[in-house]
Coordinates of C-alpha atoms and ligand atoms in Angstrom, one line a residue:
M644 CA -127.0 12.5 -34.1
S645 CA -125.9 12.9 -37.6
R646 CA -124.5 10.2 -39.8
K647 CA -121.2 11.4 -41.2
K648 CA -121.3 11.0 -45.0
D649 CA -118.2 10.2 -47.0
W650 CA -116.1 9.6 -43.9
P651 CA -112.5 10.3 -44.8
G652 CA -110.7 8.6 -41.8
V653 CA -109.6 10.2 -38.5
I654 CA -106.7 12.2 -39.8
E655 CA -108.6 14.1 -42.4
Y656 CA -111.7 14.5 -40.3
Y657 CA -109.9 15.8 -37.2
R658 CA -107.0 17.4 -39.0
E659 CA -107.0 20.6 -36.9
F660 CA -106.3 18.6 -33.8
L661 CA -103.5 16.4 -35.1
P662 CA -99.8 17.1 -35.9
V663 CA -100.1 16.8 -39.7
T664 CA -99.4 19.2 -42.5
D665 CA -100.3 19.3 -46.2
K666 CA -97.1 17.4 -46.8
T667 CA -98.0 14.5 -44.6
P668 CA -99.0 11.6 -46.8
L669 CA -102.3 10.1 -45.8
I670 CA -102.2 6.4 -45.1
S671 CA -105.8 5.5 -44.1
L672 CA -108.3 2.7 -44.2
Q673 CA -111.1 5.2 -43.3
E674 CA -110.8 4.1 -39.7
G675 CA -112.9 5.7 -37.0
N676 CA -116.5 6.9 -37.1
T677 CA -117.4 3.8 -35.1
P678 CA -120.9 3.3 -33.6
L679 CA -122.0 4.6 -30.2
I680 CA -124.7 2.1 -29.4
P681 CA -127.3 2.7 -26.6
A682 CA -127.4 -0.4 -24.4
E683 CA -130.9 -0.4 -22.8
N684 CA -131.1 -4.2 -22.5
L685 CA -127.9 -4.3 -20.4
R686 CA -129.1 -1.5 -18.3
R687 CA -132.4 -3.1 -17.6
E688 CA -131.3 -6.7 -17.1
L689 CA -128.3 -5.8 -14.9
K690 CA -130.1 -3.0 -13.1
L691 CA -127.5 -0.5 -14.0
T692 CA -128.6 3.0 -13.2
P693 CA -126.6 5.2 -15.6
R694 CA -127.5 5.7 -19.3
L695 CA -125.2 3.3 -21.1
F696 CA -123.5 3.6 -24.5
L697 CA -121.2 1.2 -26.2
K698 CA -118.4 2.7 -28.3
Y699 CA -117.8 -0.3 -30.6
E700 CA -114.2 -0.1 -31.7
G701 CA -114.4 -3.6 -33.2
A702 CA -116.0 -1.8 -36.2
N703 CA -112.6 -0.3 -37.2
P704 CA -111.0 -1.7 -40.4
T705 CA -108.8 -4.2 -38.7
G706 CA -111.2 -4.8 -35.8
S707 CA -109.7 -2.8 -33.0
F708 CA -109.1 0.8 -31.9
K709 CA -105.4 0.4 -32.8
D710 CA -106.2 1.7 -36.3
R711 CA -106.8 5.2 -35.0
G712 CA -103.3 5.5 -33.8
M713 CA -101.8 3.4 -36.6
T714 CA -103.0 5.7 -39.4
M715 CA -101.1 8.5 -37.7
A716 CA -97.9 6.5 -36.9
I717 CA -97.6 5.0 -40.4
S718 CA -98.4 8.3 -42.2
K719 CA -95.7 10.1 -40.1
A720 CA -93.3 7.2 -40.7
V721 CA -93.7 7.6 -44.5
E722 CA -93.4 11.4 -44.2
A723 CA -90.1 10.9 -42.4
G724 CA -88.8 8.6 -45.2
A725 CA -88.9 5.3 -43.2
S726 CA -88.8 2.0 -45.1
A727 CA -89.6 -0.3 -42.2
V728 CA -91.6 -0.3 -38.9
I729 CA -91.6 -2.6 -35.9
C730 CA -93.8 -3.3 -32.9
A731 CA -94.1 -5.6 -29.9
S732 CA -97.7 -6.7 -29.7
T733 CA -100.3 -8.8 -27.8
G734 CA -101.9 -9.0 -31.3
N735 CA -104.0 -6.0 -32.3
T736 CA -101.1 -3.6 -32.8
S737 CA -99.5 -6.1 -35.1
A738 CA -102.7 -6.7 -37.1
S739 CA -103.1 -2.9 -37.5
A740 CA -99.4 -2.2 -38.2
A741 CA -99.3 -5.0 -40.8
A742 CA -102.4 -3.7 -42.6
Y743 CA -101.3 0.0 -42.7
S744 CA -97.8 -0.9 -43.6
C745 CA -98.8 -2.8 -46.7
R746 CA -100.9 0.2 -47.9
A747 CA -97.8 2.3 -47.4
G748 CA -95.3 -0.1 -48.9
L749 CA -93.4 -0.4 -45.7
K750 CA -91.7 -3.5 -44.4
C751 CA -93.4 -4.5 -41.0
F752 CA -91.7 -6.5 -38.3
V753 CA -93.8 -7.7 -35.3
L754 CA -92.6 -9.4 -32.1
V755 CA -95.3 -11.4 -30.4
P756 CA -95.3 -13.6 -27.3
E757 CA -95.5 -17.2 -28.3
G758 CA -98.8 -18.9 -27.5
N759 CA -100.4 -15.7 -26.2
I760 CA -101.7 -14.1 -29.3
A761 CA -105.3 -14.7 -30.3
L762 CA -105.7 -16.6 -33.6
G763 CA -107.5 -13.9 -35.5
K764 CA -104.8 -11.4 -34.8
L765 CA -102.0 -13.7 -35.8
A766 CA -103.8 -14.5 -39.0
Q767 CA -104.2 -10.8 -39.8
A768 CA -100.5 -10.0 -39.3
L769 CA -99.5 -13.0 -41.5
V770 CA -102.0 -12.4 -44.3
H771 CA -101.0 -8.7 -44.6
G772 CA -97.4 -9.9 -45.1
A773 CA -95.7 -8.8 -41.9
E774 CA -92.6 -10.5 -40.7
V775 CA -94.0 -12.2 -37.6
I776 CA -91.4 -13.1 -35.0
Q777 CA -92.7 -15.2 -32.1
I778 CA -90.5 -15.0 -29.1
K779 CA -90.4 -17.4 -26.1
G780 CA -91.3 -14.6 -23.7
D781 CA -94.1 -12.3 -22.7
F782 CA -95.2 -8.9 -24.1
D783 CA -93.0 -7.0 -21.7
V784 CA -89.9 -8.8 -22.9
A785 CA -90.9 -8.3 -26.6
L786 CA -91.3 -4.6 -26.0
K787 CA -87.9 -4.4 -24.4
L788 CA -86.3 -6.1 -27.3
V789 CA -88.0 -3.9 -29.8
L790 CA -86.8 -0.8 -27.9
E791 CA -83.2 -2.0 -28.2
I792 CA -83.6 -2.7 -31.9
V793 CA -85.0 0.8 -32.8
E794 CA -82.2 2.4 -30.9
K795 CA -79.5 1.0 -33.2
H796 CA -81.4 0.3 -36.5
P797 CA -83.3 2.4 -39.0
V798 CA -86.7 0.9 -38.1
V799 CA -89.5 3.1 -36.8
L800 CA -91.3 2.0 -33.6
V801 CA -95.1 1.9 -33.9
N802 CA -95.9 0.8 -30.4
S803 CA -97.9 3.4 -28.4
L804 CA -94.6 4.9 -27.2
N805 CA -94.6 6.4 -30.6
P806 CA -96.3 9.7 -29.8
Y807 CA -98.3 9.8 -33.0
R808 CA -100.2 6.7 -31.9
I809 CA -101.6 8.5 -28.9
E810 CA -102.4 11.5 -31.0
G811 CA -104.5 9.4 -33.4
Q812 CA -106.2 7.6 -30.6
K813 CA -107.5 10.9 -29.2
S814 CA -110.0 10.8 -32.0
G815 CA -112.0 8.2 -30.0
A816 CA -112.8 10.8 -27.4
F817 CA -113.7 13.4 -30.1
E818 CA -116.2 11.0 -31.6
V819 CA -117.8 10.2 -28.3
V820 CA -118.5 13.9 -27.7
D821 CA -119.6 14.5 -31.3
S822 CA -122.0 11.6 -31.1
L823 CA -123.5 12.3 -27.7
G824 CA -123.4 16.1 -28.1
H825 CA -121.5 16.4 -24.9
A826 CA -118.9 14.6 -22.8
P827 CA -120.2 11.6 -20.8
C828 CA -120.1 11.6 -17.0
Y829 CA -118.0 8.4 -16.9
Q830 CA -116.0 6.4 -19.3
C831 CA -115.1 2.8 -18.7
M832 CA -112.2 1.1 -20.6
P833 CA -109.7 -1.7 -20.3
V834 CA -106.1 -0.8 -19.4
G835 CA -103.1 -2.8 -20.7
N836 CA -100.1 -0.8 -21.9
A837 CA -102.2 2.3 -20.9
G838 CA -101.8 4.2 -24.1
N839 CA -105.5 4.3 -24.8
I840 CA -106.6 5.8 -21.4
T841 CA -103.8 8.4 -21.9
A842 CA -105.1 9.2 -25.4
Y843 CA -108.8 9.5 -24.4
W844 CA -108.0 11.7 -21.6
R845 CA -105.9 14.0 -23.7
G846 CA -108.7 14.0 -26.4
Y847 CA -111.4 15.0 -23.9
K848 CA -109.2 17.8 -22.5
E849 CA -108.3 19.2 -25.9
Y850 CA -111.9 19.2 -27.0
K851 CA -112.9 21.1 -23.9
E852 CA -110.1 23.6 -24.4
K853 CA -111.3 24.2 -28.0
G854 CA -114.8 24.8 -26.8
R855 CA -116.3 21.5 -28.2
S856 CA -117.5 20.3 -24.9
E857 CA -118.2 21.8 -21.5
S858 CA -117.2 19.1 -19.1
L859 CA -114.8 16.2 -18.7
P860 CA -115.6 12.5 -17.9
K861 CA -114.3 10.6 -14.9
M862 CA -111.9 8.0 -16.4
L863 CA -112.6 4.5 -15.1
G864 CA -109.9 2.1 -16.2
F865 CA -109.9 -1.7 -15.6
Q866 CA -107.0 -4.2 -15.5
A867 CA -107.3 -8.0 -15.2
E868 CA -106.7 -9.2 -11.6
G869 CA -103.8 -11.3 -12.6
S870 CA -102.3 -8.5 -14.6
A871 CA -102.9 -5.3 -12.6
P872 CA -99.6 -3.5 -12.1
I873 CA -101.2 0.0 -11.8
V874 CA -103.7 -1.1 -9.3
R875 CA -101.1 -3.0 -7.2
G876 CA -98.6 -0.3 -7.6
E877 CA -95.8 -2.6 -8.8
V878 CA -94.6 -4.4 -11.9
V879 CA -96.3 -7.8 -12.3
K880 CA -93.6 -10.3 -13.2
D881 CA -95.6 -13.1 -14.8
P882 CA -99.0 -11.6 -15.7
Q883 CA -101.9 -14.0 -16.1
T884 CA -105.3 -13.4 -17.8
L885 CA -107.3 -14.8 -20.6
A886 CA -107.8 -11.2 -21.8
T887 CA -104.6 -11.4 -23.8
A888 CA -104.8 -7.8 -25.1
I889 CA -104.3 -6.5 -21.5
K890 CA -101.9 -9.1 -20.4
I891 CA -99.1 -6.6 -19.6
G892 CA -97.1 -6.5 -16.4
N893 CA -95.2 -3.2 -16.9
P894 CA -97.3 -0.7 -18.9
A895 CA -95.4 1.8 -21.0
S896 CA -97.8 4.7 -20.3
W897 CA -98.1 4.0 -16.6
K898 CA -97.6 7.6 -15.4
T899 CA -99.9 9.2 -17.8
A900 CA -102.6 6.6 -17.0
E901 CA -102.3 7.6 -13.3
A902 CA -102.5 11.2 -14.3
A903 CA -105.7 10.6 -16.3
R904 CA -107.2 8.8 -13.3
D905 CA -106.2 11.5 -10.8
E906 CA -106.9 14.6 -12.9
S907 CA -110.4 13.3 -13.9
G908 CA -111.3 12.1 -10.4
G909 CA -111.7 8.6 -11.7
L910 CA -110.1 5.3 -10.7
I911 CA -108.2 2.3 -12.1
D912 CA -109.5 -1.0 -10.6
M913 CA -109.2 -4.6 -11.4
V914 CA -111.7 -7.3 -12.4
S915 CA -111.4 -11.1 -12.3
D916 CA -111.3 -13.3 -15.5
A917 CA -114.6 -14.8 -14.3
R918 CA -116.2 -11.3 -14.3
I919 CA -114.7 -10.5 -17.7
L920 CA -116.2 -13.7 -19.2
E921 CA -119.6 -12.9 -17.6
A922 CA -119.5 -9.5 -19.1
Y923 CA -118.4 -10.9 -22.5
H924 CA -121.5 -13.1 -22.5
H925 CA -123.8 -10.3 -21.4
L926 CA -122.6 -8.0 -24.3
A927 CA -123.1 -10.8 -26.9
S928 CA -126.4 -12.1 -25.7
L929 CA -128.2 -9.0 -24.4
E930 CA -127.0 -6.4 -27.0
G931 CA -125.7 -8.4 -30.0
V932 CA -122.3 -6.9 -29.5
F933 CA -119.4 -9.4 -29.9
V934 CA -116.2 -8.2 -28.3
E935 CA -112.9 -9.9 -27.4
P936 CA -112.4 -10.6 -23.7
A937 CA -110.2 -7.6 -23.0
S938 CA -113.0 -5.3 -24.2
A939 CA -115.5 -6.9 -21.8
A940 CA -113.4 -5.6 -18.9
S941 CA -115.2 -2.3 -19.5
L942 CA -118.5 -3.8 -18.6
A943 CA -117.1 -6.1 -15.9
G944 CA -115.7 -3.0 -14.2
L945 CA -119.0 -1.1 -14.5
I946 CA -120.9 -3.9 -13.0
K947 CA -118.4 -4.2 -10.1
L948 CA -118.6 -0.5 -9.4
Q949 CA -122.4 -0.5 -9.5
Q950 CA -122.5 -3.4 -7.0
D951 CA -120.0 -1.5 -4.8
G952 CA -122.4 1.5 -4.7
Y953 CA -119.8 3.7 -6.6
F954 CA -122.4 5.7 -8.5
K955 CA -124.1 8.2 -6.2
G956 CA -126.6 11.0 -6.3
E957 CA -127.3 12.7 -9.6
D958 CA -124.2 11.1 -11.2
A959 CA -125.9 7.7 -10.8
A960 CA -128.3 8.5 -13.7
R961 CA -125.9 10.2 -16.1
D962 CA -124.2 8.9 -19.2
V963 CA -121.6 6.2 -19.1
V964 CA -119.7 5.2 -22.2
L965 CA -118.0 1.8 -22.4
I966 CA -115.1 1.6 -24.8
L967 CA -115.3 -1.8 -26.4
T968 CA -111.8 -2.0 -27.8
G969 CA -111.8 -5.0 -30.1
H970 CA -114.0 -7.4 -32.1
G971 CA -115.0 -10.8 -30.8
L972 CA -113.8 -12.5 -34.0
K973 CA -110.3 -11.7 -33.0
D974 CA -110.3 -14.5 -30.5
P975 CA -112.4 -17.3 -32.0
G976 CA -110.7 -19.9 -29.8
R977 CA -112.1 -18.3 -26.7
A978 CA -115.5 -18.0 -28.2
I979 CA -115.7 -21.6 -29.1
E980 CA -114.4 -22.7 -25.8
E981 CA -117.1 -20.7 -24.1
V982 CA -120.1 -21.8 -26.1
K983 CA -119.2 -25.3 -27.2
P984 CA -120.5 -25.9 -30.8
P985 CA -123.3 -28.6 -31.1
D986 CA -122.7 -32.1 -32.4
A987 CA -124.1 -32.9 -35.9
I988 CA -127.5 -34.7 -36.2
E989 CA -129.1 -36.6 -39.1
A990 CA -130.0 -34.4 -42.1
E991 CA -133.6 -35.3 -41.7
L992 CA -136.7 -33.1 -40.9
G993 CA -137.8 -35.1 -37.9
A994 CA -134.4 -34.8 -36.3
V995 CA -134.2 -31.1 -36.9
L996 CA -137.7 -30.4 -35.7
S997 CA -137.1 -32.5 -32.6
K998 CA -133.9 -30.4 -32.0
M999 CA -136.0 -27.3 -32.3
K1000 CA -138.6 -28.8 -29.9
L1001 CA -141.3 -28.3 -32.6
E1002 CA -142.3 -31.9 -33.2
Ligands
PLP2083 C1 -104.4 -2.7 -27.1 C2 -105.7 -3.2 -26.5 C3 -106.1 -2.9 -25.2 C4 -105.3 -2.1 -24.3 O1 -105.0 -0.8 -24.7 P1 -103.8 -0.1 -24.0 O2 -103.6 1.2 -24.8 O3 -102.6 -1.0 -24.2 O4 -104.1 0.1 -22.6 C5 -107.4 -3.3 -24.8 N1 -108.2 -4.0 -25.6 C6 -107.8 -4.3 -26.9 C7 -108.8 -5.1 -27.7 C8 -106.6 -3.9 -27.4 O5 -106.3 -4.3 -28.6

């Protein structure tokens, strides 16, 4: 495993796989090149049989994988002469769009569902100077409005319906193969609007076609139980989950997510919020990896499948990569609610030692 020196960002590093030319301006925050962390503690403590790796996408510049696609979408928008971009967002897309837009000197509009966006993400969009429009509706309504706006106005869409987003996000799959030296046997990931599972699958396929890997992983996607349209086979009208990044009732990339599932021989299943929170704690306390709740769906799903006896024969001992899509600091409200900060005690040695049970 080689440490990549002078990492230039995903467009420059994977240029030959991406729809860019010498004329495409590069708007980059040197995203990508995120860690692939072996997770032996989780494996041992939870009696998981496969070899486990955590692809920690929280290590991207704005704290989520959205940066991989945003560097492409914003670079191409600038190349096309755009002056403004827009997205609907559960939070991370808006944080990323806002950051890349200010680098590019673009105006950035974001539509977010009121009360359903984690505090860290809202703060990011605002600090980067985006025009944040909170609507009294959910993500699906926000996306519908945005699609109407871009049809009639000179504002470029940077949701994952923008094909350059998916192109950039393929780089996650390239990195997994480059780090492991081969494709994993399974990949677990959360599924919301389903752009990322679409992107990873395309990335794995292209890498194999170009001779960079010999096999393809089975794609295992996980939705939250209260927000599982693909699993249930129908639009969910009023999706519910504390994993706000995957609180989406009508995914834009529904068909391509099903294709990724079926072509790879994988599955798309659902996990309860209780299991998501349990996995959130396991990642933080066993491996030192702090993720936002949606990202913990990857591990929650893996645990569920292991308990169901899904991993069989030789495959049961092979490599599994969990995509951990966003940083835990994105949703500080959830973290504090989960752990309850301690009350203050007297600033006095005896009191502190007694708290430490060292008296
Ligand atoms: C966007 C996002 C997802 C969902 O990705 P999709 O491409 O919409 O399926 C999951 N986790 C986090 C942290 C995200 O920001």
